[in-house]
mmCIF file with all atom_site columns, C-alpha atoms in Angstrom:
data_model
loop_
_atom_site.group_PDB
_atom_site.id
_atom_site.type_symbol
_atom_site.label_atom_id
_atom_site.label_alt_id
_atom_site.label_comp_id
_atom_site.label_asym_id
_atom_site.label_entity_id
_atom_site.label_seq_id
_atom_site.pdbx_PDB_ins_code
_atom_site.Cartn_x
_atom_site.Cartn_y
_atom_site.Cartn_z
_atom_site.occupancy
_atom_site.B_iso_or_equiv
_atom_site.pdbx_formal_charge
_atom_site.auth_seq_id
_atom_site.auth_comp_id
_atom_site.auth_asym_id
_atom_site.auth_atom_id
_atom_site.pdbx_PDB_model_num
ATOM 1   C CA . MET A 1 1   ? -8.365  27.514  1.388   1.00 50.00 ? 28  MET A CA 1
ATOM 2   C CA . ASN A 1 2   ? -8.293  24.663  3.037   1.00 51.00 ? 29  ASN A CA 1
ATOM 3   C CA . PHE A 1 3   ? -11.691 22.852  4.243   1.00 49.00 ? 30  PHE A CA 1
ATOM 4   C CA . ALA A 1 4   ? -13.561 19.186  4.631   1.00 51.00 ? 31  ALA A CA 1
ATOM 5   C CA . ARG A 1 5   ? -17.084 18.366  3.988   1.00 52.00 ? 32  ARG A CA 1
ATOM 6   C CA . ASN A 1 6   ? -18.721 15.473  5.262   1.00 54.00 ? 33  ASN A CA 1
ATOM 7   C CA . LEU A 1 7   ? -20.579 13.230  3.681   1.00 52.00 ? 34  LEU A CA 1
ATOM 8   C CA . ASP A 1 8   ? -21.350 10.381  5.989   1.00 49.00 ? 35  ASP A CA 1
ATOM 9   C CA . SER A 1 9   ? -22.103 10.346  9.726   1.00 49.00 ? 36  SER A CA 1
ATOM 10  C CA . GLY A 1 10  ? -21.472 7.741   12.797  1.00 50.00 ? 37  GLY A CA 1
ATOM 11  C CA . ASN A 1 11  ? -17.747 6.892   13.427  1.00 47.00 ? 38  ASN A CA 1
ATOM 12  C CA . SER A 1 12  ? -16.908 6.074   9.491   1.00 55.00 ? 39  SER A CA 1
ATOM 13  C CA . SER A 1 13  ? -16.909 9.386   7.477   1.00 79.00 ? 40  SER A CA 1
ATOM 14  C CA . MET A 1 14  ? -16.202 10.403  3.693   1.00 90.00 ? 41  MET A CA 1
ATOM 15  C CA . ARG A 1 15  ? -15.898 13.507  3.331   1.00 90.00 ? 42  ARG A CA 1
ATOM 16  C CA . PHE A 1 16  ? -14.219 16.346  0.308   1.00 91.00 ? 43  PHE A CA 1
ATOM 17  C CA . CYS A 1 17  ? -11.171 18.251  1.188   1.00 89.00 ? 44  CYS A CA 1
ATOM 18  C CA . HIS A 1 18  ? -10.694 21.272  -0.568  1.00 87.00 ? 45  HIS A CA 1
ATOM 19  C CA . LEU A 1 19  ? -6.941  22.191  -0.319  1.00 85.00 ? 46  LEU A CA 1
ATOM 20  C CA . ALA A 1 20  ? -4.747  24.919  -2.056  1.00 76.00 ? 47  ALA A CA 1
ATOM 21  C CA . GLY A 1 21  ? -3.039  23.244  -4.507  1.00 60.00 ? 48  GLY A CA 1
ATOM 22  C CA . GLY A 1 22  ? 0.448   22.582  -5.197  1.00 57.00 ? 49  GLY A CA 1
ATOM 23  C CA . ASN A 1 23  ? 3.800   20.431  -4.785  1.00 57.00 ? 50  ASN A CA 1
ATOM 24  C CA . LEU A 1 24  ? 3.362   20.045  -0.364  1.00 72.00 ? 51  LEU A CA 1
ATOM 25  C CA . LEU A 1 25  ? 0.083   19.197  0.628   1.00 82.00 ? 52  LEU A CA 1
ATOM 26  C CA . GLY A 1 26  ? 1.998   17.952  4.085   1.00 86.00 ? 53  GLY A CA 1
ATOM 27  C CA . LEU A 1 27  ? 0.726   14.094  3.517   1.00 88.00 ? 54  LEU A CA 1
ATOM 28  C CA . HIS A 1 28  ? 2.579   10.942  2.883   1.00 87.00 ? 55  HIS A CA 1
ATOM 29  C CA . LEU A 1 29  ? 0.756   8.570   0.971   1.00 88.00 ? 56  LEU A CA 1
ATOM 30  C CA . SER A 1 30  ? 1.282   5.026   1.579   1.00 84.00 ? 57  SER A CA 1
ATOM 31  C CA . ARG A 1 31  ? 0.207   1.959   -0.413  1.00 81.00 ? 58  ARG A CA 1
ATOM 32  C CA . ALA A 1 32  ? 0.653   -2.087  -0.280  1.00 74.00 ? 59  ALA A CA 1
ATOM 33  C CA . VAL A 1 33  ? 0.414   -4.160  -3.362  1.00 69.00 ? 60  VAL A CA 1
ATOM 34  C CA . TRP A 1 34  ? -2.708  -5.700  -1.422  1.00 72.00 ? 61  TRP A CA 1
ATOM 35  C CA . ASP A 1 35  ? -4.003  -2.826  -0.888  1.00 77.00 ? 62  ASP A CA 1
ATOM 36  C CA . PRO A 1 36  ? -7.094  -0.816  -3.557  1.00 85.00 ? 63  PRO A CA 1
ATOM 37  C CA . TYR A 1 37  ? -6.456  2.916   -2.566  1.00 88.00 ? 64  TYR A CA 1
ATOM 38  C CA . PRO A 1 38  ? -3.442  4.274   -0.534  1.00 89.00 ? 65  PRO A CA 1
ATOM 39  C CA . TRP A 1 39  ? -4.196  5.550   2.577   1.00 87.00 ? 66  TRP A CA 1
ATOM 40  C CA . VAL A 1 40  ? -2.168  8.599   4.541   1.00 88.00 ? 67  VAL A CA 1
ATOM 41  C CA . SER A 1 41  ? 0.483   7.523   6.541   1.00 83.00 ? 68  SER A CA 1
ATOM 42  C CA . ASP A 1 42  ? 1.235   11.114  7.594   1.00 84.00 ? 69  ASP A CA 1
ATOM 43  C CA . VAL A 1 43  ? 0.325   14.593  8.156   1.00 88.00 ? 70  VAL A CA 1
ATOM 44  C CA . THR A 1 44  ? 2.924   17.513  8.731   1.00 88.00 ? 71  THR A CA 1
ATOM 45  C CA . VAL A 1 45  ? 1.674   19.704  12.014  1.00 89.00 ? 72  VAL A CA 1
ATOM 46  C CA . ASP A 1 46  ? 0.474   23.245  10.825  1.00 87.00 ? 73  ASP A CA 1
ATOM 47  C CA . SER A 1 47  ? 0.743   22.306  6.777   1.00 87.00 ? 74  SER A CA 1
ATOM 48  C CA . SER A 1 48  ? -2.159  22.237  4.031   1.00 87.00 ? 75  SER A CA 1
ATOM 49  C CA . ALA A 1 49  ? -3.206  18.264  4.484   1.00 88.00 ? 76  ALA A CA 1
ATOM 50  C CA . SER A 1 50  ? -3.621  19.572  8.446   1.00 88.00 ? 77  SER A CA 1
ATOM 51  C CA . LYS A 1 51  ? -5.416  22.535  8.251   1.00 89.00 ? 78  LYS A CA 1
ATOM 52  C CA . ALA A 1 52  ? -8.061  20.657  6.052   1.00 89.00 ? 79  ALA A CA 1
ATOM 53  C CA . GLY A 1 53  ? -8.919  17.792  9.143   1.00 89.00 ? 80  GLY A CA 1
ATOM 54  C CA . ILE A 1 54  ? -6.377  14.220  6.252   1.00 91.00 ? 81  ILE A CA 1
ATOM 55  C CA . LYS A 1 55  ? -5.911  12.579  9.007   1.00 88.00 ? 82  LYS A CA 1
ATOM 56  C CA . VAL A 1 56  ? -3.562  9.352   9.346   1.00 85.00 ? 83  VAL A CA 1
ATOM 57  C CA . GLY A 1 57  ? -5.185  6.698   8.774   1.00 85.00 ? 84  GLY A CA 1
ATOM 58  C CA . ASP A 1 58  ? -7.881  8.223   5.799   1.00 90.00 ? 85  ASP A CA 1
ATOM 59  C CA . LEU A 1 59  ? -7.931  6.259   2.493   1.00 91.00 ? 86  LEU A CA 1
ATOM 60  C CA . LEU A 1 60  ? -7.942  8.414   -0.420  1.00 93.00 ? 87  LEU A CA 1
ATOM 61  C CA . LEU A 1 61  ? -10.150 7.678   -3.252  1.00 94.00 ? 88  LEU A CA 1
ATOM 62  C CA . GLU A 1 62  ? -10.801 9.880   -5.735  1.00 94.00 ? 89  GLU A CA 1
ATOM 63  C CA . VAL A 1 63  ? -8.485  13.278  -6.555  1.00 92.00 ? 90  VAL A CA 1
ATOM 64  C CA . ASN A 1 64  ? -10.319 15.947  -8.550  1.00 90.00 ? 91  ASN A CA 1
ATOM 65  C CA . GLY A 1 65  ? -13.312 13.680  -8.930  1.00 91.00 ? 92  GLY A CA 1
ATOM 66  C CA . GLU A 1 66  ? -10.790 11.391  -10.772 1.00 93.00 ? 93  GLU A CA 1
ATOM 67  C CA . ASP A 1 67  ? -10.901 7.660   -9.364  1.00 94.00 ? 94  ASP A CA 1
ATOM 68  C CA . ILE A 1 68  ? -7.244  6.423   -8.372  1.00 92.00 ? 95  ILE A CA 1
ATOM 69  C CA . LEU A 1 69  ? -8.226  2.071   -7.919  1.00 91.00 ? 96  LEU A CA 1
ATOM 70  C CA . GLY A 1 70  ? -5.196  0.850   -7.697  1.00 85.00 ? 97  GLY A CA 1
ATOM 71  C CA . GLN A 1 71  ? -2.487  3.859   -8.539  1.00 88.00 ? 98  GLN A CA 1
ATOM 72  C CA . ASN A 1 72  ? 0.740   3.956   -6.822  1.00 84.00 ? 99  ASN A CA 1
ATOM 73  C CA . VAL A 1 73  ? 1.686   6.825   -4.818  1.00 85.00 ? 100 VAL A CA 1
ATOM 74  C CA . SER A 1 74  ? 3.646   8.108   -7.468  1.00 85.00 ? 101 SER A CA 1
ATOM 75  C CA . GLU A 1 75  ? 1.329   8.506   -10.429 1.00 88.00 ? 102 GLU A CA 1
ATOM 76  C CA . VAL A 1 76  ? -0.984  9.729   -7.267  1.00 88.00 ? 103 VAL A CA 1
ATOM 77  C CA . ALA A 1 77  ? 1.655   12.793  -6.020  1.00 85.00 ? 104 ALA A CA 1
ATOM 78  C CA . GLN A 1 78  ? 1.588   13.440  -10.329 1.00 84.00 ? 105 GLN A CA 1
ATOM 79  C CA . LYS A 1 79  ? -2.264  13.933  -10.118 1.00 86.00 ? 106 LYS A CA 1
ATOM 80  C CA . ILE A 1 80  ? -1.718  16.029  -7.289  1.00 83.00 ? 107 ILE A CA 1
ATOM 81  C CA . LYS A 1 81  ? 1.256   17.899  -8.575  1.00 80.00 ? 108 LYS A CA 1
ATOM 82  C CA . LYS A 1 82  ? -0.347  18.344  -12.336 1.00 77.00 ? 109 LYS A CA 1
ATOM 83  C CA . SER A 1 83  ? -3.752  19.581  -10.789 1.00 71.00 ? 110 SER A CA 1
ATOM 84  C CA . HIS A 1 84  ? -4.667  22.805  -13.222 1.00 59.00 ? 111 HIS A CA 1
ATOM 85  C CA . ARG A 1 85  ? -6.436  24.491  -10.604 1.00 63.00 ? 112 ARG A CA 1
ATOM 86  C CA . ASN A 1 86  ? -4.461  26.371  -7.456  1.00 71.00 ? 113 ASN A CA 1
ATOM 87  C CA . GLU A 1 87  ? -6.873  23.888  -5.723  1.00 82.00 ? 114 GLU A CA 1
ATOM 88  C CA . VAL A 1 88  ? -7.079  20.065  -5.337  1.00 87.00 ? 115 VAL A CA 1
ATOM 89  C CA . THR A 1 89  ? -9.894  18.109  -3.699  1.00 89.00 ? 116 THR A CA 1
ATOM 90  C CA . LEU A 1 90  ? -9.717  15.346  -2.589  1.00 91.00 ? 117 LEU A CA 1
ATOM 91  C CA . LEU A 1 91  ? -12.212 11.855  -1.880  1.00 93.00 ? 118 LEU A CA 1
ATOM 92  C CA . LEU A 1 92  ? -11.482 10.141  1.772   1.00 94.00 ? 119 LEU A CA 1
ATOM 93  C CA . TRP A 1 93  ? -12.517 7.725   4.071   1.00 91.00 ? 120 TRP A CA 1
ATOM 94  C CA . ASN A 1 94  ? -12.442 7.146   7.164   1.00 85.00 ? 121 ASN A CA 1
ATOM 95  C CA . SER A 1 95  ? -13.397 3.563   9.055   1.00 75.00 ? 122 SER A CA 1
ATOM 96  C CA . GLY A 1 96  ? -13.274 6.025   12.627  1.00 69.00 ? 123 GLY A CA 1
ATOM 97  C CA . ALA A 1 97  ? -10.847 3.745   14.386  1.00 57.00 ? 124 ALA A CA 1
ATOM 98  C CA . GLU A 1 98  ? -9.385  6.527   16.080  1.00 51.00 ? 125 GLU A CA 1
ATOM 99  C CA . HIS A 1 99  ? -12.475 6.305   17.894  1.00 46.00 ? 126 HIS A CA 1
ATOM 100 C CA . ASN A 1 100 ? -11.153 3.370   18.924  1.00 45.00 ? 127 ASN A CA 1
ATOM 101 C CA . HIS A 1 101 ? -8.564  4.587   20.534  1.00 46.00 ? 128 HIS A CA 1
ATOM 102 C CA . TRP A 1 102 ? -6.296  3.264   17.466  1.00 49.00 ? 129 TRP A CA 1
ATOM 103 C CA . ASN A 1 103 ? -2.766  4.539   18.168  1.00 52.00 ? 130 ASN A CA 1
ATOM 104 C CA . GLN A 1 104 ? -2.037  6.911   15.241  1.00 54.00 ? 131 GLN A CA 1
ATOM 105 C CA . ASN A 1 105 ? 1.363   6.339   15.889  1.00 55.00 ? 132 ASN A CA 1
ATOM 106 C CA . SER A 1 106 ? 1.157   2.840   15.211  1.00 61.00 ? 133 SER A CA 1
ATOM 107 C CA . VAL A 1 107 ? -0.094  2.833   11.424  1.00 64.00 ? 134 VAL A CA 1
ATOM 108 C CA . PRO A 1 108 ? 3.134   4.395   10.293  1.00 67.00 ? 135 PRO A CA 1
ATOM 109 C CA . ARG A 1 109 ? 5.548   1.548   11.493  1.00 69.00 ? 136 ARG A CA 1
ATOM 110 C CA . PHE A 1 110 ? 2.569   -1.409  10.562  1.00 72.00 ? 137 PHE A CA 1
ATOM 111 C CA . ALA A 1 111 ? 2.744   0.181   7.172   1.00 70.00 ? 138 ALA A CA 1
ATOM 112 C CA . GLY A 1 112 ? 6.955   0.056   7.412   1.00 72.00 ? 139 GLY A CA 1
ATOM 113 C CA . CYS A 1 113 ? 7.141   -3.093  8.586   1.00 76.00 ? 140 CYS A CA 1
ATOM 114 C CA . MET A 1 114 ? 4.014   -4.661  6.272   1.00 75.00 ? 141 MET A CA 1
ATOM 115 C CA . GLN A 1 115 ? 5.746   -2.981  3.621   1.00 75.00 ? 142 GLN A CA 1
ATOM 116 C CA . ARG A 1 116 ? 9.233   -5.349  4.629   1.00 79.00 ? 143 ARG A CA 1
ATOM 117 C CA . VAL A 1 117 ? 7.053   -7.863  4.521   1.00 83.00 ? 144 VAL A CA 1
ATOM 118 C CA . ALA A 1 118 ? 6.176   -7.264  0.929   1.00 79.00 ? 145 ALA A CA 1
ATOM 119 C CA . GLN A 1 119 ? 9.419   -7.210  0.014   1.00 81.00 ? 146 GLN A CA 1
ATOM 120 C CA . LEU A 1 120 ? 10.341  -10.414 1.400   1.00 86.00 ? 147 LEU A CA 1
ATOM 121 C CA . LEU A 1 121 ? 7.763   -12.510 -0.288  1.00 89.00 ? 148 LEU A CA 1
ATOM 122 C CA . GLU A 1 122 ? 9.642   -10.572 -4.142  1.00 90.00 ? 149 GLU A CA 1
ATOM 123 C CA . CYS A 1 123 ? 11.271  -13.361 -6.467  1.00 90.00 ? 150 CYS A CA 1
ATOM 124 C CA . PRO A 1 124 ? 14.096  -11.425 -7.076  1.00 90.00 ? 151 PRO A CA 1
ATOM 125 C CA . ILE A 1 125 ? 13.692  -12.892 -11.283 1.00 90.00 ? 152 ILE A CA 1
ATOM 126 C CA . CYS A 1 126 ? 10.039  -11.598 -11.995 1.00 88.00 ? 153 CYS A CA 1
ATOM 127 C CA . LEU A 1 127 ? 9.809   -8.658  -9.442  1.00 86.00 ? 154 LEU A CA 1
ATOM 128 C CA . ASP A 1 128 ? 6.527   -9.505  -8.571  1.00 87.00 ? 155 ASP A CA 1
ATOM 129 C CA . THR A 1 129 ? 5.324   -11.072 -5.024  1.00 86.00 ? 156 THR A CA 1
ATOM 130 C CA . VAL A 1 130 ? 6.033   -14.859 -5.210  1.00 89.00 ? 157 VAL A CA 1
ATOM 131 C CA . ARG A 1 131 ? 3.543   -17.323 -6.337  1.00 87.00 ? 158 ARG A CA 1
ATOM 132 C CA . ARG A 1 132 ? 2.940   -20.966 -4.710  1.00 87.00 ? 159 ARG A CA 1
ATOM 133 C CA . PRO A 1 133 ? 4.417   -23.182 -4.532  1.00 91.00 ? 160 PRO A CA 1
ATOM 134 C CA . ILE A 1 134 ? 7.245   -21.383 -3.012  1.00 93.00 ? 161 ILE A CA 1
ATOM 135 C CA . VAL A 1 135 ? 10.761  -22.678 -3.319  1.00 93.00 ? 162 VAL A CA 1
ATOM 136 C CA . GLN A 1 136 ? 14.049  -21.559 -1.847  1.00 93.00 ? 163 GLN A CA 1
ATOM 137 C CA . CYS A 1 137 ? 17.862  -21.551 -1.862  1.00 92.00 ? 164 CYS A CA 1
ATOM 138 C CA . ILE A 1 138 ? 20.100  -23.415 0.288   1.00 92.00 ? 165 ILE A CA 1
ATOM 139 C CA . ASN A 1 139 ? 20.336  -20.044 2.123   1.00 92.00 ? 166 ASN A CA 1
ATOM 140 C CA . GLY A 1 140 ? 16.402  -19.792 2.117   1.00 91.00 ? 167 GLY A CA 1
ATOM 141 C CA . HIS A 1 141 ? 16.296  -16.749 -1.186  1.00 93.00 ? 168 HIS A CA 1
ATOM 142 C CA . LEU A 1 142 ? 13.023  -17.216 -2.399  1.00 94.00 ? 169 LEU A CA 1
ATOM 143 C CA . LEU A 1 143 ? 11.885  -17.156 -6.020  1.00 93.00 ? 170 LEU A CA 1
ATOM 144 C CA . CYS A 1 144 ? 8.354   -18.427 -7.645  1.00 89.00 ? 171 CYS A CA 1
ATOM 145 C CA . SER A 1 145 ? 8.190   -21.927 -8.902  1.00 83.00 ? 172 SER A CA 1
ATOM 146 C CA . GLY A 1 146 ? 7.688   -21.268 -12.038 1.00 86.00 ? 173 GLY A CA 1
ATOM 147 C CA . CYS A 1 147 ? 11.249  -18.915 -12.272 1.00 90.00 ? 174 CYS A CA 1
ATOM 148 C CA . ARG A 1 148 ? 13.116  -21.417 -10.465 1.00 88.00 ? 175 ARG A CA 1
ATOM 149 C CA . ASN A 1 149 ? 12.656  -23.057 -13.584 1.00 88.00 ? 176 ASN A CA 1
ATOM 150 C CA . LYS A 1 150 ? 14.129  -20.309 -15.865 1.00 90.00 ? 177 LYS A CA 1
ATOM 151 C CA . THR A 1 151 ? 17.719  -20.372 -13.647 1.00 91.00 ? 178 THR A CA 1
ATOM 152 C CA . GLN A 1 152 ? 20.225  -22.261 -12.701 1.00 91.00 ? 179 GLN A CA 1
ATOM 153 C CA . GLN A 1 153 ? 21.298  -19.945 -10.006 1.00 92.00 ? 180 GLN A CA 1
ATOM 154 C CA . CYS A 1 154 ? 20.206  -18.124 -7.442  1.00 92.00 ? 181 CYS A CA 1
ATOM 155 C CA . PRO A 1 155 ? 20.053  -14.808 -8.990  1.00 91.00 ? 182 PRO A CA 1
ATOM 156 C CA . VAL A 1 156 ? 20.844  -13.386 -4.777  1.00 92.00 ? 183 VAL A CA 1
ATOM 157 C CA . CYS A 1 157 ? 23.339  -15.603 -4.081  1.00 93.00 ? 184 CYS A CA 1
ATOM 158 C CA . ARG A 1 158 ? 24.698  -17.623 -7.337  1.00 93.00 ? 185 ARG A CA 1
ATOM 159 C CA . VAL A 1 159 ? 24.717  -20.770 -5.803  1.00 92.00 ? 186 VAL A CA 1
ATOM 160 C CA . SER A 1 160 ? 23.516  -23.698 -7.319  1.00 91.00 ? 187 SER A CA 1
ATOM 161 C CA . LEU A 1 161 ? 19.574  -25.475 -7.711  1.00 90.00 ? 188 LEU A CA 1
ATOM 162 C CA . GLU A 1 162 ? 20.633  -27.699 -9.164  1.00 86.00 ? 189 GLU A CA 1
ATOM 163 C CA . SER A 1 163 ? 19.397  -29.981 -6.423  1.00 81.00 ? 190 SER A CA 1
ATOM 164 C CA . ASN A 1 164 ? 19.643  -27.484 -3.686  1.00 78.00 ? 191 ASN A CA 1
ATOM 165 C CA . THR A 1 165 ? 15.842  -26.171 -3.376  1.00 85.00 ? 192 THR A CA 1
ATOM 166 C CA . SER A 1 166 ? 13.437  -26.921 -1.073  1.00 90.00 ? 193 SER A CA 1
ATOM 167 C CA . ARG A 1 167 ? 9.678   -25.471 -0.533  1.00 92.00 ? 194 ARG A CA 1
ATOM 168 C CA . CYS A 1 168 ? 9.504   -23.160 1.576   1.00 92.00 ? 195 CYS A CA 1
ATOM 169 C CA . LEU A 1 169 ? 5.832   -23.315 3.681   1.00 92.00 ? 196 LEU A CA 1
ATOM 170 C CA . VAL A 1 170 ? 6.603   -19.890 5.891   1.00 92.00 ? 197 VAL A CA 1
ATOM 171 C CA . ALA A 1 171 ? 6.506   -18.059 2.775   1.00 92.00 ? 198 ALA A CA 1
ATOM 172 C CA . GLU A 1 172 ? 3.858   -20.237 1.474   1.00 92.00 ? 199 GLU A CA 1
ATOM 173 C CA . LYS A 1 173 ? 1.943   -19.915 4.970   1.00 91.00 ? 200 LYS A CA 1
ATOM 174 C CA . LEU A 1 174 ? 2.351   -16.215 5.467   1.00 88.00 ? 201 LEU A CA 1
ATOM 175 C CA . LEU A 1 175 ? 1.251   -15.315 1.836   1.00 86.00 ? 202 LEU A CA 1
ATOM 176 C CA . GLY A 1 176 ? -2.059  -17.475 2.286   1.00 85.00 ? 203 GLY A CA 1
ATOM 177 C CA . LEU A 1 177 ? -2.792  -15.022 5.691   1.00 82.00 ? 204 LEU A CA 1
ATOM 178 C CA . ILE A 1 178 ? -1.754  -12.373 3.310   1.00 78.00 ? 205 ILE A CA 1
ATOM 179 C CA . VAL A 1 179 ? -4.174  -13.301 1.146   1.00 75.00 ? 206 VAL A CA 1
ATOM 180 C CA . GLU A 1 180 ? -6.895  -14.105 2.887   1.00 74.00 ? 207 GLU A CA 1
ATOM 181 C CA . THR A 1 181 ? -7.098  -11.449 5.174   1.00 68.00 ? 208 THR A CA 1
ATOM 182 C CA . PHE A 1 182 ? -6.916  -8.693  2.167   1.00 63.00 ? 209 PHE A CA 1
ATOM 183 C CA . LYS A 1 183 ? -8.571  -11.621 -0.345  1.00 58.00 ? 210 LYS A CA 1
ATOM 184 C CA . ASN A 1 184 ? -11.644 -9.032  -1.065  1.00 49.00 ? 211 ASN A CA 1
ATOM 185 C CA . LYS A 1 185 ? -8.721  -6.065  -2.011  1.00 44.00 ? 212 LYS A CA 1
ATOM 186 C CA . ILE A 1 186 ? -6.115  -8.348  -4.172  1.00 40.00 ? 213 ILE A CA 1
ATOM 187 C CA . ASN A 1 187 ? -6.284  -9.731  -7.189  1.00 37.00 ? 214 ASN A CA 1
ATOM 188 C CA . TYR A 1 188 ? -4.281  -12.884 -6.510  1.00 34.00 ? 215 TYR A CA 1
#
């Protein structure tokens, strides 16, 4: 049986959703590196998730009573799949943005855009978000300044880095904007 039980009142809501267990609940989760919890980016029509009232934009806080703070989407999916019971209980929170006429179709597009921005700010050596000061090769490929000292060539285009690097102020400003926006949600 799929149902939800609200814990809050008003526009925002925290609620438990009980869904029939299994591999296909009919929801897609997204989580960027700065998000503390994954959030629902898509719900399949007539799925268990849809019937339980799960909506795009819901933030997933717990799976079967276990806090999932900082876990990536694949870890959360494994917890749902490995549920030892026929039912999965999800604790969700929604800010009530849909009551403010938020376009629900924009959420998946925004999530995809932010994931691409995060990929652009990834160092090809340490595979982490670049750290300031950010340097770039002559072709514009970004590197952490610490990783820059570990190599003589750009790991992407193989151009020599001896005298062909400069600081990338645009990337630093973009990273600063993201960090400032999500400063209470990421550890930078």
